[in-house]
CSV table of C-alpha atoms in Angstrom, one decimal:
chain,number,residue,atom,x,y,z
H,66,MET,CA,-32.5,4.7,-0.5
H,67,THR,CA,-32.3,4.6,-4.3
H,68,ASN,CA,-35.0,1.9,-4.1
H,69,ALA,CA,-37.6,4.6,-3.3
H,70,VAL,CA,-39.0,7.2,-5.7
H,71,ILE,CA,-41.6,9.9,-5.2
H,72,ILE,CA,-44.4,9.7,-7.8
H,73,GLY,CA,-47.1,12.0,-6.4
H,74,VAL,CA,-47.2,15.4,-4.6
H,75,GLY,CA,-50.3,17.1,-3.2
H,76,GLN,CA,-50.5,20.2,-1.0
H,77,THR,CA,-53.4,22.4,0.1
H,78,ALA,CA,-53.0,26.1,0.2
H,79,TYR,CA,-51.6,27.2,3.6
H,80,GLU,CA,-53.8,29.7,5.2
H,81,PRO,CA,-54.2,31.5,8.6
H,82,ALA,CA,-57.4,29.5,9.1
H,83,LYS,CA,-59.6,27.1,7.2
H,84,PRO,CA,-63.0,27.4,9.0
H,85,SER,CA,-64.9,25.9,6.1
H,86,GLN,CA,-62.9,22.6,6.3
H,87,ALA,CA,-62.7,20.0,9.1
H,88,ILE,CA,-59.3,18.2,9.3
H,89,PRO,CA,-60.4,15.1,7.3
H,90,GLU,CA,-61.7,17.4,4.5
H,91,MET,CA,-58.5,19.3,4.5
H,92,VAL,CA,-56.4,16.1,4.3
H,93,LEU,CA,-58.7,14.6,1.6
H,94,GLU,CA,-57.9,17.7,-0.6
H,95,ALA,CA,-54.2,17.0,-0.4
H,96,VAL,CA,-54.8,13.2,-0.9
H,97,GLU,CA,-56.8,13.8,-4.1
H,98,ARG,CA,-54.2,16.1,-5.5
H,99,ALA,CA,-51.4,13.6,-4.8
H,100,LEU,CA,-53.3,10.8,-6.4
H,101,ALA,CA,-54.1,12.9,-9.4
H,102,ASP,CA,-50.4,14.0,-9.7
H,103,ALA,CA,-49.4,10.3,-9.7
H,104,ARG,CA,-52.3,9.4,-12.0
H,105,ILE,CA,-53.3,6.5,-9.8
H,106,GLY,CA,-56.2,5.5,-7.7
H,107,MET,CA,-56.3,4.6,-4.0
H,108,GLU,CA,-56.3,0.9,-4.9
H,109,ALA,CA,-52.6,1.2,-5.9
H,110,ILE,CA,-51.6,2.2,-2.4
H,111,ASP,CA,-50.3,-0.7,-0.2
H,112,ALA,CA,-49.7,1.2,3.1
H,113,VAL,CA,-50.0,4.6,4.7
H,114,VAL,CA,-47.8,6.7,7.1
H,115,THR,CA,-49.4,9.7,8.7
H,116,ALA,CA,-47.9,12.6,10.7
H,117,SER,CA,-50.0,14.4,13.3
H,118,VAL,CA,-49.7,15.5,17.0
H,119,ASP,CA,-52.5,14.9,19.5
H,120,LEU,CA,-52.0,18.1,21.3
H,121,TRP,CA,-52.3,20.2,18.1
H,122,ASP,CA,-55.5,18.4,17.1
H,123,GLY,CA,-56.9,18.4,20.6
H,124,ARG,CA,-57.7,14.7,20.6
H,125,THR,CA,-56.1,11.4,21.5
H,126,ALA,CA,-54.9,9.3,18.5
H,127,SER,CA,-55.2,12.2,16.1
H,128,ASN,CA,-54.6,9.9,13.1
H,129,ILE,CA,-57.9,8.1,13.6
H,130,GLN,CA,-59.9,11.0,12.2
H,131,VAL,CA,-58.1,10.7,8.9
H,132,THR,CA,-58.1,6.9,8.5
H,133,GLU,CA,-60.7,6.8,5.8
H,134,VAL,CA,-59.5,9.8,3.7
H,135,VAL,CA,-55.9,8.5,3.6
H,136,GLY,CA,-57.0,5.1,2.5
H,137,ALA,CA,-55.9,3.3,5.7
H,138,VAL,CA,-59.0,1.2,6.2
H,139,MET,CA,-57.9,-2.5,6.0
H,140,LYS,CA,-54.4,-1.4,5.1
H,141,PRO,CA,-51.3,-1.1,7.2
H,142,GLU,CA,-50.8,2.4,8.8
H,143,ALA,CA,-48.1,3.8,10.9
H,144,ARG,CA,-48.1,7.2,12.6
H,145,VAL,CA,-45.3,9.6,13.4
H,146,ALA,CA,-46.1,12.0,16.2
H,147,GLY,CA,-43.8,14.7,14.9
H,148,ASP,CA,-42.6,16.3,11.7
H,149,GLY,CA,-43.8,15.0,8.4
H,150,LEU,CA,-40.3,14.5,6.9
H,151,LEU,CA,-39.6,11.8,9.4
H,152,ALA,CA,-42.8,10.1,8.3
H,153,ALA,CA,-41.5,10.2,4.7
H,154,ILE,CA,-38.3,8.6,5.8
H,155,HIS,CA,-40.2,5.9,7.6
H,156,ALA,CA,-42.2,5.2,4.4
H,157,ALA,CA,-39.0,5.2,2.3
H,158,MET,CA,-37.5,2.5,4.6
H,159,THR,CA,-40.5,0.3,4.2
H,160,VAL,CA,-40.4,0.6,0.4
H,161,GLY,CA,-36.6,0.1,0.3
H,162,ALA,CA,-36.9,-3.0,2.5
H,163,GLY,CA,-39.4,-4.4,0.0
H,164,ALA,CA,-42.3,-4.5,2.4
H,165,TYR,CA,-44.6,-2.4,0.2
H,166,GLY,CA,-44.6,-1.2,-3.4
H,167,ALA,CA,-46.4,2.1,-2.9
H,168,VAL,CA,-46.9,4.1,0.3
H,169,LEU,CA,-48.9,7.2,0.9
H,170,VAL,CA,-47.5,9.8,3.4
H,171,ALA,CA,-49.8,12.5,4.8
H,172,ALA,CA,-49.2,15.3,7.3
H,173,HIS,CA,-51.7,17.8,8.7
H,174,CYS,CA,-52.0,20.6,11.2
H,175,LYS,CA,-54.6,23.2,12.0
H,176,MET,CA,-52.7,25.7,14.1
H,177,SER,CA,-55.7,28.0,14.1
H,178,GLU,CA,-57.6,25.7,16.4
H,179,GLY,CA,-55.3,26.0,19.5
H,180,GLN,CA,-52.7,28.0,21.3
H,181,HIS,CA,-49.7,26.4,19.8
H,182,TRP,CA,-47.1,27.8,22.1
H,183,THR,CA,-49.1,26.5,25.1
H,184,CYS,CA,-49.4,23.1,23.5
H,185,SER,CA,-45.6,23.0,22.9
H,186,ASN,CA,-45.0,23.4,26.7
H,187,TRP,CA,-46.0,19.7,27.0
H,188,ALA,CA,-43.0,18.7,24.9
H,189,VAL,CA,-40.4,19.7,27.5
H,190,ASP,CA,-39.3,18.1,30.7
H,191,PRO,CA,-42.4,17.7,32.9
H,192,ILE,CA,-40.6,18.0,36.3
H,193,CYS,CA,-38.5,21.1,36.0
H,194,GLN,CA,-39.3,22.9,32.8
H,195,GLN,CA,-43.0,22.6,32.2
H,196,PRO,CA,-43.8,24.4,35.5
H,197,LEU,CA,-41.5,27.3,34.4
H,198,GLY,CA,-43.6,27.7,31.3
H,199,LEU,CA,-40.8,26.7,28.9
H,200,ASP,CA,-42.2,26.1,25.4
H,201,PHE,CA,-40.9,26.2,21.8
H,202,LEU,CA,-41.1,30.0,21.7
H,203,SER,CA,-39.1,30.7,24.9
H,204,ALA,CA,-36.7,27.9,24.0
H,205,ALA,CA,-36.1,29.7,20.6
H,206,GLY,CA,-35.4,32.9,22.5
H,207,LEU,CA,-32.8,31.2,24.6
H,208,GLN,CA,-31.2,29.7,21.5
H,209,ALA,CA,-31.3,32.9,19.5
H,210,ARG,CA,-29.6,34.8,22.4
H,211,ALA,CA,-26.9,32.1,22.7
H,212,TYR,CA,-26.3,32.2,18.9
H,213,GLU,CA,-26.1,35.9,19.0
H,214,GLN,CA,-23.6,35.9,21.9
H,215,ARG,CA,-21.4,33.2,20.4
H,216,HIS,CA,-21.1,34.5,16.8
H,217,GLY,CA,-22.0,38.2,17.0
H,218,MET,CA,-25.0,38.0,14.6
H,219,GLY,CA,-28.3,39.3,15.7
H,220,ALA,CA,-31.6,41.0,14.9
H,221,SER,CA,-30.5,42.8,11.8
H,222,HIS,CA,-29.2,39.6,10.2
H,223,TRP,CA,-32.3,37.6,11.1
H,224,ALA,CA,-34.6,40.3,9.8
H,225,ARG,CA,-33.1,39.9,6.3
H,226,VAL,CA,-34.1,36.2,6.4
H,227,VAL,CA,-37.7,37.2,7.0
H,228,GLU,CA,-37.5,39.8,4.2
H,229,LYS,CA,-36.1,37.2,1.8
H,230,ASN,CA,-38.6,34.4,2.6
H,231,ALA,CA,-41.6,36.8,2.6
H,232,ARG,CA,-40.6,37.9,-0.8
H,233,ASN,CA,-40.1,34.3,-2.0
H,234,ALA,CA,-43.5,33.3,-0.6
H,235,ARG,CA,-45.2,36.0,-2.7
H,236,ALA,CA,-44.2,33.9,-5.8
H,237,ASN,CA,-45.7,30.7,-4.2
H,238,PRO,CA,-49.4,30.2,-5.0
H,239,LEU,CA,-49.8,27.9,-1.9
H,240,ALA,CA,-48.4,30.5,0.6
H,241,PRO,CA,-50.7,32.9,2.5
H,242,ARG,CA,-51.3,36.1,0.7
H,243,GLY,CA,-49.6,38.2,3.4
H,244,PRO,CA,-47.9,41.6,2.8
H,245,ASP,CA,-44.2,42.0,2.0
H,246,ARG,CA,-42.1,42.1,5.1
H,247,SER,CA,-39.1,44.4,5.0
H,248,ALA,CA,-36.2,44.1,7.5
H,249,ALA,CA,-37.4,47.4,9.0
H,250,ASP,CA,-40.8,45.9,9.6
H,251,VAL,CA,-39.3,43.0,11.4
H,252,LEU,CA,-37.2,45.2,13.6
H,253,ALA,CA,-40.2,47.4,14.4
H,254,SER,CA,-42.4,44.5,15.5
H,255,ALA,CA,-43.0,43.6,19.2
H,256,VAL,CA,-40.6,41.6,21.2
H,257,ILE,CA,-42.2,38.1,21.9
H,258,ALA,CA,-39.2,36.2,23.4
H,259,ASP,CA,-36.2,38.4,23.8
H,260,PRO,CA,-34.3,38.8,21.4
H,261,LEU,CA,-37.0,37.5,19.0
H,262,ARG,CA,-39.7,39.8,17.6
H,263,ALA,CA,-43.2,38.9,16.4
H,264,LEU,CA,-42.1,38.8,12.7
H,265,ASP,CA,-39.2,36.5,13.5
H,266,ALA,CA,-41.6,33.7,14.1
H,267,ALA,CA,-43.3,31.7,11.4
H,268,PRO,CA,-47.1,32.5,11.2
H,269,ALA,CA,-49.7,30.1,12.5
H,270,THR,CA,-51.4,28.4,9.5
H,271,ASP,CA,-53.6,25.5,8.5
H,272,GLY,CA,-52.8,22.9,5.8
H,273,ALA,CA,-52.0,19.4,4.7
H,274,CYS,CA,-49.4,17.8,2.5
H,275,VAL,CA,-49.3,14.3,0.9
H,276,LEU,CA,-46.6,12.4,-1.0
H,277,ILE,CA,-46.7,9.0,-2.7
H,278,LEU,CA,-43.6,6.9,-2.6
H,279,ALA,CA,-43.0,3.8,-4.6
H,280,SER,CA,-40.3,1.3,-5.6
H,281,PRO,CA,-38.9,2.0,-9.1
H,282,GLU,CA,-40.5,-1.2,-10.3
H,283,ARG,CA,-44.0,-0.2,-9.0
H,284,ALA,CA,-43.5,3.3,-10.4
H,285,ARG,CA,-42.9,1.8,-13.8
H,286,SER,CA,-45.9,-0.5,-13.6
H,287,LEU,CA,-48.1,2.4,-12.6
H,288,GLY,CA,-46.9,4.4,-15.6
H,289,SER,CA,-45.2,7.2,-13.7
H,290,ASP,CA,-43.2,9.4,-16.1
H,291,THR,CA,-41.8,11.9,-13.5
H,292,PRO,CA,-40.4,9.9,-10.6
H,293,VAL,CA,-38.0,11.7,-8.4
H,294,ALA,CA,-35.5,9.4,-6.6
H,295,LEU,CA,-35.0,9.6,-2.8
H,296,LEU,CA,-31.2,9.4,-2.9
H,297,GLY,CA,-30.4,9.6,0.8
H,298,ALA,CA,-31.9,10.2,4.2
H,299,GLY,CA,-30.8,10.7,7.8
H,300,TYR,CA,-32.2,11.7,11.1
H,301,ALA,CA,-30.9,12.3,14.6
H,302,CYS,CA,-32.1,13.5,18.0
H,303,GLU,CA,-30.5,15.7,20.7
H,304,ALA,CA,-30.9,15.2,24.4
H,305,HIS,CA,-34.5,15.8,25.7
H,306,TYR,CA,-33.5,18.0,28.6
H,307,LEU,CA,-32.8,21.5,27.2
H,308,GLY,CA,-30.1,22.2,29.8
H,309,ASP,CA,-28.0,19.2,28.6
H,310,ARG,CA,-27.6,20.8,25.2
H,311,ASP,CA,-25.3,23.5,23.6
H,312,LEU,CA,-28.1,25.4,21.8
H,313,THR,CA,-25.6,26.9,19.3
H,314,SER,CA,-24.4,23.5,18.3
H,315,THR,CA,-26.1,21.6,15.5
H,316,ASP,CA,-24.9,18.1,16.3
H,317,ALA,CA,-28.1,16.3,15.5
H,318,LEU,CA,-28.5,18.1,12.2
H,319,ALA,CA,-24.9,17.6,11.2
H,320,ALA,CA,-25.2,13.9,11.9
H,321,ALA,CA,-28.5,13.6,9.9
H,322,SER,CA,-26.9,15.5,7.1
H,323,ARG,CA,-23.8,13.3,7.0
H,324,ARG,CA,-25.9,10.2,6.7
H,325,ALA,CA,-28.1,11.6,4.0
H,326,TYR,CA,-25.1,13.0,2.0
H,327,ALA,CA,-23.2,9.7,2.3
H,328,MET,CA,-26.1,7.8,0.8
H,329,ALA,CA,-26.7,10.4,-2.0
H,330,GLY,CA,-23.0,10.9,-2.9
H,331,VAL,CA,-23.1,14.6,-1.9
H,332,GLU,CA,-19.6,15.6,-0.9
H,333,ARG,CA,-20.0,19.4,-0.9
H,334,PRO,CA,-23.6,20.7,-0.8
H,335,LEU,CA,-22.7,24.1,-2.3
H,336,ARG,CA,-21.3,22.3,-5.3
H,337,ASP,CA,-23.4,19.2,-5.6
H,338,VAL,CA,-26.9,20.5,-4.8
H,339,GLN,CA,-28.9,23.3,-6.5
H,340,VAL,CA,-31.7,24.1,-3.9
H,341,VAL,CA,-32.3,23.7,-0.2
H,342,GLU,CA,-35.7,23.7,1.6
H,343,CYS,CA,-35.2,24.0,5.3
H,344,SER,CA,-37.7,24.3,8.2
H,345,GLU,CA,-37.1,27.6,9.9
H,346,ALA,CA,-39.8,28.1,12.5
H,347,PHE,CA,-37.8,31.3,13.5
H,348,SER,CA,-35.7,33.6,11.4
H,349,TYR,CA,-32.3,32.9,13.0
H,350,GLN,CA,-32.8,29.2,12.4
H,351,GLU,CA,-32.3,29.4,8.7
H,352,LEU,CA,-28.8,30.7,9.4
H,353,LEU,CA,-28.1,28.1,12.1
H,354,TRP,CA,-29.6,25.2,10.2
H,355,SER,CA,-27.5,26.2,7.1
H,356,GLU,CA,-24.4,25.6,9.3
H,357,GLY,CA,-25.7,22.2,10.4
H,358,LEU,CA,-26.5,21.3,6.8
H,359,GLY,CA,-22.8,21.9,5.9
H,360,LEU,CA,-23.5,24.8,3.7
H,361,CYS,CA,-20.9,26.9,5.6
H,362,GLY,CA,-18.9,26.8,8.8
H,363,PRO,CA,-20.1,27.6,12.4
H,364,GLY,CA,-21.0,31.3,12.7
H,365,GLU,CA,-21.0,31.8,8.9
H,366,GLY,CA,-24.8,31.5,8.2
H,367,ALA,CA,-25.3,35.2,7.9
H,368,ARG,CA,-22.5,35.4,5.3
H,369,LEU,CA,-24.4,33.2,2.9
H,370,LEU,CA,-27.2,35.7,2.9
H,371,GLU,CA,-25.0,38.8,2.8
H,372,GLU,CA,-23.1,37.4,-0.2
H,373,GLY,CA,-26.4,36.5,-2.0
H,374,ILE,CA,-25.6,32.8,-2.1
H,375,THR,CA,-29.0,31.8,-0.7
H,376,LEU,CA,-31.1,34.3,-2.7
H,377,PRO,CA,-33.4,32.9,-5.5
H,378,GLY,CA,-30.7,33.8,-8.1
H,379,GLY,CA,-27.8,32.8,-6.0
H,380,ARG,CA,-25.4,29.9,-6.0
H,381,LEU,CA,-27.6,27.8,-3.7
H,382,PRO,CA,-31.1,29.2,-3.1
H,383,VAL,CA,-32.6,28.4,0.3
H,384,ASN,CA,-36.4,28.3,0.7
H,385,PRO,CA,-37.5,29.6,-2.7
H,386,SER,CA,-41.0,28.5,-1.5
H,387,GLY,CA,-40.8,30.9,1.4
H,388,GLY,CA,-40.2,28.1,4.0
H,389,MET,CA,-42.0,28.1,7.3
H,390,LEU,CA,-41.7,31.9,7.5
H,391,GLY,CA,-43.7,31.9,4.3
H,392,GLY,CA,-46.6,29.9,5.9
H,393,SER,CA,-46.0,26.2,6.3
H,394,PRO,CA,-47.5,24.9,9.6
H,395,PHE,CA,-45.8,22.8,12.2
H,396,VAL,CA,-45.9,19.0,11.6
H,397,VAL,CA,-46.6,19.6,7.9
H,398,ALA,CA,-43.4,21.7,7.4
H,399,GLY,CA,-40.9,19.0,6.7
H,400,LEU,CA,-43.1,17.1,4.4
H,401,ALA,CA,-43.9,20.4,2.6
H,402,ARG,CA,-40.1,21.0,2.2
H,403,LEU,CA,-39.8,17.6,0.6
H,404,ALA,CA,-42.8,18.3,-1.7
H,405,GLU,CA,-41.1,21.6,-2.7
H,406,ALA,CA,-37.8,19.9,-3.3
H,407,VAL,CA,-39.5,17.3,-5.5
H,408,LEU,CA,-41.3,20.0,-7.5
H,409,GLN,CA,-37.9,21.8,-8.0
H,410,VAL,CA,-36.3,18.6,-9.4
H,411,ARG,CA,-39.2,18.0,-11.7
H,412,GLY,CA,-39.2,21.6,-12.9
H,413,ASP,CA,-42.8,22.1,-11.8
H,414,ALA,CA,-42.4,24.7,-9.0
H,415,ALA,CA,-44.4,27.3,-10.9
H,416,GLY,CA,-43.5,30.9,-9.9
H,417,ARG,CA,-40.6,29.8,-7.7
H,418,GLN,CA,-38.6,27.5,-9.9
H,419,VAL,CA,-34.9,27.5,-9.6
H,420,ALA,CA,-33.1,26.9,-12.9
H,421,GLY,CA,-31.2,23.7,-13.5
H,422,VAL,CA,-32.1,21.7,-10.4
H,423,ARG,CA,-30.7,18.2,-10.4
H,424,ARG,CA,-30.6,17.5,-6.7
H,425,ALA,CA,-32.3,19.2,-3.8
H,426,ILE,CA,-32.2,19.0,0.0
H,427,ALA,CA,-35.2,18.9,2.3
H,428,HIS,CA,-35.0,19.4,6.0
H,429,GLY,CA,-37.5,18.9,8.8
H,430,THR,CA,-37.3,19.4,12.6
H,431,HIS,CA,-39.4,19.2,15.7
H,432,GLY,CA,-39.0,19.6,19.4
H,433,PRO,CA,-37.7,22.7,21.3
H,434,ALA,CA,-34.8,24.6,19.7
H,435,GLY,CA,-34.4,21.9,17.0
H,436,GLN,CA,-34.2,18.9,19.1
H,437,HIS,CA,-34.8,16.4,16.3
H,438,HIS,CA,-33.7,16.8,12.7
H,439,SER,CA,-34.4,14.9,9.5
H,440,VAL,CA,-32.6,15.4,6.1
H,441,VAL,CA,-33.5,14.0,2.7
H,442,VAL,CA,-31.7,14.4,-0.6
H,443,VAL,CA,-33.8,13.9,-3.8
H,444,GLY,CA,-32.7,14.0,-7.5
H,445,ALA,CA,-33.7,13.1,-11.0
């Protein structure tokens, strides 16, 4: 994976709705920002990988509508129908294999244009679970309850995650300009999937993110002076049928992490990494995913927050950008986490920069209750 570097980053602002922009216009904005950041033109791009989901876009083959703006006309394009971080891993493998010198990766989602929990019902077992109305929200409720019962942590712990990430998002110029969320606000919000409350869920937003990956040789030939190395990557998937899984276990995330850490030479994340950006569609997931990422042992996710370890000034800040709770949409979330990790390593995360970042972890997930996980380690 050391054969792939990231030379360009572009993100739109993440907003509750973008009525003035169609999806291609929104994606073009992120493309132009990434090309400008890399100081190259579209002619330098050899291939494209996109991330989109047909159900979110309300059309078949949702990548077709962005073919022109991502530069995929008469060029190879692959699509990942899931989280954007997996698309970045796919791009990195093609670069590392020597197939292409420079690959553009784009992810988009306009959550404002549909009923996202209803759409997610189609991702579960069609015979037994879809008729019951199971979706990502109700699956999260089941997972949160199981996590609470096994480890004794609950609403008060999760509310502090929302409070932290809402505060972090206030320093991120790309995050929605929402109000501060105190733990008391979270606990006072309506129950939406017992035991989860409305403010435990990431807000629905619109946005796009684009990264440009290249081989070190191509990066040098293009004059890139701030390449960030993709040091390691891993991904793994749980069983599809929700009843076949232990929802409090993080087997897929642990496996993905081990693969990424082995490539990157990370032995102890708390010692070897300076910042983590993880995809927490629900508040409790930041604690559960921290366990799967090896930041602590099972049931110890709340301790990291209580001891201040994951705060912006702590030993290992988690989601200084605000994460998904701060406003990143589904599908885009994992790629946005990678974009934020790259900016941290470069020292360019204005307003949310963590001091002395040499290596950072990005995490992405999709599917009910974290069925699929991707992990990437980047460094200078």
